[in-house]
Tab-separated table of C-alpha atoms in Angstrom:
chain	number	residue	atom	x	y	z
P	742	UNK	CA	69.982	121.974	72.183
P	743	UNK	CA	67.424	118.973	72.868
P	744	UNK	CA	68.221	115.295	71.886
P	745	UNK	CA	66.478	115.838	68.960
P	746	UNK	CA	68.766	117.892	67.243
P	747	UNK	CA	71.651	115.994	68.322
P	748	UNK	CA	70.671	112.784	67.013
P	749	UNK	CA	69.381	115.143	63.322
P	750	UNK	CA	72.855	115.674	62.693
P	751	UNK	CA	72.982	119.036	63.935
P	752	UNK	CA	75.751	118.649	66.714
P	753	UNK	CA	79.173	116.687	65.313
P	754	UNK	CA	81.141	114.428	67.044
P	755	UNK	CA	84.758	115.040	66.937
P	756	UNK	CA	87.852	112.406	67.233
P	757	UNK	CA	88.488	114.157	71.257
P	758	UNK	CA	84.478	113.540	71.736
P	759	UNK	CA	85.424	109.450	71.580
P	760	UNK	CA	87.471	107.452	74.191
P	761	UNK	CA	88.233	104.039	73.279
P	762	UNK	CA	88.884	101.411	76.034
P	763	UNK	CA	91.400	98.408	75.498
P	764	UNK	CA	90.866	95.092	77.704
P	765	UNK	CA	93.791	94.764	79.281
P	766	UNK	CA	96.027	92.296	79.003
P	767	UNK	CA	99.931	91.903	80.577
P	768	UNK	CA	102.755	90.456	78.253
P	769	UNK	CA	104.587	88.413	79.996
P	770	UNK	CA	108.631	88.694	79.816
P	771	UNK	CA	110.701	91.945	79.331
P	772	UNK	CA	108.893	94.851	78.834
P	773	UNK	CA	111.987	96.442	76.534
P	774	UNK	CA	111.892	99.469	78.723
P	775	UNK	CA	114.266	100.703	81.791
P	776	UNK	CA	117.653	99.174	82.509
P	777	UNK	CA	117.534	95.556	82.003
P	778	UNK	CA	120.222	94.883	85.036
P	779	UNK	CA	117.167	95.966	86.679
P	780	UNK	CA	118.386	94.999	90.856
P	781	UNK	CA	114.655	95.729	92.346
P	782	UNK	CA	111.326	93.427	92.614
P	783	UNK	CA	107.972	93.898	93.338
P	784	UNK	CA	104.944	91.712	93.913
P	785	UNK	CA	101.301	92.797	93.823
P	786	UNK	CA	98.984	91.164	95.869
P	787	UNK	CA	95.385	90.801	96.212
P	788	UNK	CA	93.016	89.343	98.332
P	789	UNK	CA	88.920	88.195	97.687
P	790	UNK	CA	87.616	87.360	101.341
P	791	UNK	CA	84.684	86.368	103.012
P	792	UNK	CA	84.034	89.513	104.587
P	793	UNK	CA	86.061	92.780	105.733
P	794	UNK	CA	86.930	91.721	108.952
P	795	UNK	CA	90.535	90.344	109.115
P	796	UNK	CA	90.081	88.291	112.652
P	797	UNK	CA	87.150	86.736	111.534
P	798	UNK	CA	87.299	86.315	107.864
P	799	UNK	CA	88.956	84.607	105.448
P	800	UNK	CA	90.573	84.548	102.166
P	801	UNK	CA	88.993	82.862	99.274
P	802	UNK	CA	90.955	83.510	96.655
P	803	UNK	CA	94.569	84.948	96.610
P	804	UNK	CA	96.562	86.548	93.629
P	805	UNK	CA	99.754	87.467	93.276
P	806	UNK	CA	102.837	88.870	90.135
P	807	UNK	CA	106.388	89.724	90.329
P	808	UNK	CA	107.919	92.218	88.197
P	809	UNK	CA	111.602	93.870	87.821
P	810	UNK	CA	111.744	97.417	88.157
P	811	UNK	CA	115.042	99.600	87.877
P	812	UNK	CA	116.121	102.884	90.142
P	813	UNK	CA	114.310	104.753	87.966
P	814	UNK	CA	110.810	103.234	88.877
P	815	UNK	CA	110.298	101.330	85.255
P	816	UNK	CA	109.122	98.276	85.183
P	817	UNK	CA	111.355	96.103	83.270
P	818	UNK	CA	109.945	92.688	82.939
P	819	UNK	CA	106.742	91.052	84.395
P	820	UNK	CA	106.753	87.896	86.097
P	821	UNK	CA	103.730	85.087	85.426
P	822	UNK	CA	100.804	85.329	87.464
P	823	UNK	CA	99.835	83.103	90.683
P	824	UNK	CA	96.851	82.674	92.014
P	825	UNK	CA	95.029	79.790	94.017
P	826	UNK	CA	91.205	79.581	95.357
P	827	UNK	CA	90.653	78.699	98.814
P	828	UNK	CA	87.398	77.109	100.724
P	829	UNK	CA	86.172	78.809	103.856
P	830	UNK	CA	85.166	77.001	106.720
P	831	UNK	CA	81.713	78.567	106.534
P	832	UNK	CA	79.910	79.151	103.171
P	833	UNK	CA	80.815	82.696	101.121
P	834	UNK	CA	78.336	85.097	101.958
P	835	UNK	CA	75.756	85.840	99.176
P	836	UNK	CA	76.781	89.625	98.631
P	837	UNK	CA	80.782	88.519	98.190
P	838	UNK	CA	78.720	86.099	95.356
P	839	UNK	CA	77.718	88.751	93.590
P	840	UNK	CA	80.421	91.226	93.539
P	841	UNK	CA	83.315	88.289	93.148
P	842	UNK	CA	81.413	85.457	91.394
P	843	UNK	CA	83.289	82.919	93.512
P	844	UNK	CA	80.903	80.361	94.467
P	845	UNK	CA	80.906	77.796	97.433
P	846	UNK	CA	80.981	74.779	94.481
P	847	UNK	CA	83.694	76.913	92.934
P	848	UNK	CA	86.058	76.835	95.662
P	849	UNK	CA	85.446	73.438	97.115
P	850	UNK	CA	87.698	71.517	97.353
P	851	UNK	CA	90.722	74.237	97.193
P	852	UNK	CA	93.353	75.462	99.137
P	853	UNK	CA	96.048	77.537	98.761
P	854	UNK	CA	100.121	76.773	98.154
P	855	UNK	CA	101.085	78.221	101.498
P	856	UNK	CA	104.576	77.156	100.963
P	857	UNK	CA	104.676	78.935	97.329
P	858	UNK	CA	103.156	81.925	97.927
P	859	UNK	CA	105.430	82.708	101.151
P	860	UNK	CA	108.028	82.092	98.856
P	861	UNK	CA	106.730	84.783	96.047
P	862	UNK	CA	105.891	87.357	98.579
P	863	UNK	CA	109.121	87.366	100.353
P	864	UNK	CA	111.209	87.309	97.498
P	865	UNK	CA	110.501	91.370	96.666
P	866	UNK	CA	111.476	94.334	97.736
P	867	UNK	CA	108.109	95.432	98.367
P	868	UNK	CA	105.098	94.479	98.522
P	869	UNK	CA	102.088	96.220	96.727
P	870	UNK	CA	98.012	96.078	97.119
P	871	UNK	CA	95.693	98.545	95.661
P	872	UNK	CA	94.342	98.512	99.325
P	873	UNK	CA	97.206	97.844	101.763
P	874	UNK	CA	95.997	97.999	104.685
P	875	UNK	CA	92.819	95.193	103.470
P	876	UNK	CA	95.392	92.757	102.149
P	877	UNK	CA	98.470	93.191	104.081
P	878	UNK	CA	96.402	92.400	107.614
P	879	UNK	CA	94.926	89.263	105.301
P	880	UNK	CA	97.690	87.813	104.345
P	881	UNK	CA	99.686	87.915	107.460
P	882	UNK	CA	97.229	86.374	109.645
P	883	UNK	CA	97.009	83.127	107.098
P	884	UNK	CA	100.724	83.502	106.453
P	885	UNK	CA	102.788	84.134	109.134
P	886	UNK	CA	105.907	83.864	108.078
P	887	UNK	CA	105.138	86.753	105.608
P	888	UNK	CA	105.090	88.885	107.794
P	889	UNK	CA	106.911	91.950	108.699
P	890	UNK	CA	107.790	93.060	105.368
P	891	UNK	CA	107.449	96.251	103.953
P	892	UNK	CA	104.491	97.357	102.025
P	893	UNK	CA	103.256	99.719	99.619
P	894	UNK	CA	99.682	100.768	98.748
P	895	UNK	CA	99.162	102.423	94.960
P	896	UNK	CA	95.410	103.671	96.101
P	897	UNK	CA	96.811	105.920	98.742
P	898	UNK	CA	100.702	105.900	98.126
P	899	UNK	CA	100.692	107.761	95.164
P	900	UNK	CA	99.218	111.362	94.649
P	901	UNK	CA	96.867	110.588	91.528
P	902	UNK	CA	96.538	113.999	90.507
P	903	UNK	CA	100.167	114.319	89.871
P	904	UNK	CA	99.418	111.949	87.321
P	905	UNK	CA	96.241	113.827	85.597
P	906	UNK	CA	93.945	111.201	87.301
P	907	UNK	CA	91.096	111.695	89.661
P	908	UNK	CA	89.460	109.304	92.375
P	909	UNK	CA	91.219	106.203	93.860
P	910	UNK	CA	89.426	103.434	93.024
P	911	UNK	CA	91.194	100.957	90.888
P	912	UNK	CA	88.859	100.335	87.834
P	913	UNK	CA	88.597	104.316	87.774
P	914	UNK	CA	92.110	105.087	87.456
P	915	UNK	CA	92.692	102.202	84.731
P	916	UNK	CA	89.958	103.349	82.400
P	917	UNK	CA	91.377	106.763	82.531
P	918	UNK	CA	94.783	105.068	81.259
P	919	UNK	CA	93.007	103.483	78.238
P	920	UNK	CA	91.641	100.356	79.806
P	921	UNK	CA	89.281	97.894	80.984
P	922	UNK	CA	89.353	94.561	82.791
P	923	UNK	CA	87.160	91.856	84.586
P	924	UNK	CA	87.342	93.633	88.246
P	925	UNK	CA	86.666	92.001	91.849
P	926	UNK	CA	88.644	89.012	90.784
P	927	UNK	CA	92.339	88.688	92.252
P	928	UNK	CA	93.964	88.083	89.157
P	929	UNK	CA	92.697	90.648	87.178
P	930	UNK	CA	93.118	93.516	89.894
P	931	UNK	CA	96.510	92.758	90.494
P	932	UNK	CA	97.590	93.288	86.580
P	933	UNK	CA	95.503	96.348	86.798
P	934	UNK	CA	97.719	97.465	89.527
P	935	UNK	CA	100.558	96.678	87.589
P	936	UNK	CA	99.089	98.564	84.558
P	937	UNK	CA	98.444	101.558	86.801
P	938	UNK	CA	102.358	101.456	88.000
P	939	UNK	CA	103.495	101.958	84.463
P	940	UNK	CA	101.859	105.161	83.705
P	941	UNK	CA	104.293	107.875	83.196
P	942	UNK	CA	103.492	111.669	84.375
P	943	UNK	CA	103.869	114.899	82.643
P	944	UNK	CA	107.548	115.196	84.519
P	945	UNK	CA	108.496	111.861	83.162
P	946	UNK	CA	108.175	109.607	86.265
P	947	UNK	CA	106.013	106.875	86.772
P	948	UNK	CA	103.744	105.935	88.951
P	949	UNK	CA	106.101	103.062	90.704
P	950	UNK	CA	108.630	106.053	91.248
P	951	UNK	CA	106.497	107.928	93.228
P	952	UNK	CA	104.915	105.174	94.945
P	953	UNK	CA	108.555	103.728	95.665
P	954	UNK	CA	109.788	107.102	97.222
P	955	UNK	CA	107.010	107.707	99.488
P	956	UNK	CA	107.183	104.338	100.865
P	957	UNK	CA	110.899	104.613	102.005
P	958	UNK	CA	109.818	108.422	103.848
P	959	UNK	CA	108.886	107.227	107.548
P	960	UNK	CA	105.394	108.829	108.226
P	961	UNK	CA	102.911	109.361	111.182
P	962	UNK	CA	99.885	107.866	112.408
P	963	UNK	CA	98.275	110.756	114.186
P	964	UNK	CA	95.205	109.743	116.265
P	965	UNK	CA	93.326	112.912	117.691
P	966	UNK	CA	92.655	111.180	121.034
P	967	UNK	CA	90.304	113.006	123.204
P	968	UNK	CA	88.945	115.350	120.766
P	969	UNK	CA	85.311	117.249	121.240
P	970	UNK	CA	82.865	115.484	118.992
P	971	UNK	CA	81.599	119.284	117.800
P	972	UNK	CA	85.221	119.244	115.877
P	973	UNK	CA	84.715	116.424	113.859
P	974	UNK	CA	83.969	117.886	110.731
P	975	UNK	CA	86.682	119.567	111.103
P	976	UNK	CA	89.018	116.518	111.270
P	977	UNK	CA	86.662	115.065	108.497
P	978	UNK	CA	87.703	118.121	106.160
P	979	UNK	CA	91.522	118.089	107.327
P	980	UNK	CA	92.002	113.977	105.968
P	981	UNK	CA	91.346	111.961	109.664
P	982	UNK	CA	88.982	109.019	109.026
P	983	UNK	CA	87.526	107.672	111.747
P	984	UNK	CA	88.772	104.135	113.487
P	985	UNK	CA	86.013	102.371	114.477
P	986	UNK	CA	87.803	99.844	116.720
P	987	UNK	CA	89.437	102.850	118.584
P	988	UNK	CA	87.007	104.829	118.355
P	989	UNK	CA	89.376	107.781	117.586
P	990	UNK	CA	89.752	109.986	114.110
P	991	UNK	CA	93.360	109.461	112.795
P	992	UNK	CA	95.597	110.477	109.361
P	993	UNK	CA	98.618	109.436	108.423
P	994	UNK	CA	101.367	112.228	107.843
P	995	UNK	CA	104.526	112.623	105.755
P	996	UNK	CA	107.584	113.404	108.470
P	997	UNK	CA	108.035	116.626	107.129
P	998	UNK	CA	104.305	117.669	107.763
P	999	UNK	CA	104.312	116.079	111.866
P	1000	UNK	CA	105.347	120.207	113.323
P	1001	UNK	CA	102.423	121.673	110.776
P	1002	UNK	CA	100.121	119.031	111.438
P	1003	UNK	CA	100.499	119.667	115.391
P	1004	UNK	CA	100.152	123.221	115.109
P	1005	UNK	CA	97.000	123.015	113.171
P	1006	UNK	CA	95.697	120.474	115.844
P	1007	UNK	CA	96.892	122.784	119.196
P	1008	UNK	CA	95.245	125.634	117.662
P	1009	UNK	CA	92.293	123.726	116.201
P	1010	UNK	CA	91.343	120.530	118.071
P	1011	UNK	CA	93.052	120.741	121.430
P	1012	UNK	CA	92.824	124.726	122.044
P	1013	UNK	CA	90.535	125.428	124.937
P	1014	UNK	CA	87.657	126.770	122.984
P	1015	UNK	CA	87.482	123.236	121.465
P	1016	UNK	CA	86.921	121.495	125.014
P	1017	UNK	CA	89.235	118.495	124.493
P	1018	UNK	CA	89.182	115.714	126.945
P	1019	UNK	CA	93.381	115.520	126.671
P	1020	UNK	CA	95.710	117.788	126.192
P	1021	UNK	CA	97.165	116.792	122.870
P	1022	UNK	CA	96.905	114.010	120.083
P	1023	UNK	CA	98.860	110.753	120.105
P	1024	UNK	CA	102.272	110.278	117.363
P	1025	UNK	CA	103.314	106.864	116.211
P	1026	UNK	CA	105.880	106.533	113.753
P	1027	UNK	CA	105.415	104.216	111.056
P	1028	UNK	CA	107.414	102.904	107.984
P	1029	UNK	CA	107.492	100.310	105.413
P	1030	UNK	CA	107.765	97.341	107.686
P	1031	UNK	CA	104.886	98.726	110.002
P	1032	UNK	CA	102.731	100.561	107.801
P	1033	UNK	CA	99.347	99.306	106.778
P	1034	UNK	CA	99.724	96.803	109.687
């Protein structure tokens, strides 16, 4: 049927044909929901910088919200947000312009509340970016004394399709909740983030459960030292992502998956036909405190 007949009338619309976004906006206070002796706290953090390169870079702006949660994962009351600009010592790079907005006249002049937002981020439990292992590295080299902590990170802590969601990326997952927000600006991705916690799967647990759970499980970074550049798409296809620094494909792995994962490697990457360089891959246990790092 051509465009023609669907704008005639001939082809009806009906109420599942229609989704209808919300901005969204985070009430601050108690949330009604959960246990309200809620013990646990969170803080979502986000980071705009001058570039991707944590030695080098910088932030410019920083954002961060507490909230309560209870055993059960459920948020029970939101904290207000923080955030504070900051101006590099060289001028903001013309594409970080255009995705953030943040201007060199629009940060001049600012600097962050070192004291305060040590303060905020060590007061939680955990602490949560929608890209962990971007922030995390961020925030401890401008704030030392933050670091060590443990971490979370909702864009690859959490299993999305356990939650009837595809893809990873923040404003993706949102809209598929209902809403829409102003992205690429601290504040706003952070209460996304916090939006995204709160959605509740088909087996009753949210998002801040699962993400929660995972992060307590000790894991491991396996890096697939040695291995015959012909295998790489086979590494590609099994999850390893390739570390330019090290120059070595690596994956993270639950503990339970370490003796699966090395048999798959022996028989796939490291058997003779596959002409390694070593004899096996490299294991290095990680957990809260260390993951992300």
């Amino acid at each position: 049927m051509d465009i023609d007949d669907q704008r005639s009338g001939l082809v009806a619309d009906g109420d599942d044909d229609v989704r209808i976004l919300r901005r969204l906006r985070l009430v601050e206070g108690p949330t009604g929901l959960g246990d309200p002796a809620a013990p646990f706290v969170g803080v979502v953090i986000d980071c705009e910088t001058t570039g991707l390169d944590h030695e080098h870079d910088e932030i410019i702006e920083l954002a961060l919200r507490r909230f309560r949660y209870d055993a059960a994962g459920i948020i029970t009351k939101i904290d207000r947000a923080y955030s504070w600009l900051q101006e590099p010592s060289a001028p903001i790079p013309h594409e970080v312009t255009r995705i953030t907005g943040l201007t060199d006249a629009a940060v001049a002049g600012h600097r962050l509340d070192d004291n305060l937002a040590v303060k905020i981020i060590a007061s939680a439990d955990y602490r949560i970016g929608h890209n962990a292992g971007f922030d995390r590295k961020f925030v401890e080299r401008r704030l030392p004394t933050a670091s060590g902590l443990a971490w979370a990170c909702s864009c690859v802590g959490i299993d999305w399709k356990d939650h009837a969601l595809e893809g990873r990326s923040l404003g993706w997952l949102v809209s598929q909740i209902g809403w829409f927000y102003d992205a690429h600006r601290a504040t706003a991705d952070v209460d996304a983030v916090i939006a995204l916690l709160t959605h509740v799967a088909s087996d009753g647990r949210t998002a801040l459960s699962r993400l929660i759970e995972r992060a307590e499980l000790p894991s491991w970074v396996v890096r697939a030292i040695g291995a015959n550049f012909e295998v790489k798409d086979q590494l590609k296809a099994r999850g390893y992502g390739w570390d330019p620094v090290d120059r070595v494909w690596a994956r993270e792995v639950p503990d339970t998956e370490r003796m699966a994962e090395e048999f798959w490697l022996a028989r796939n990457i490291y058997s003779d036909a596959a002409h390694p360089r070593v004899s096996g891959p490299a294991f290095f246990e990680v957990t809260s405190l260390t993951r992300y790092r």
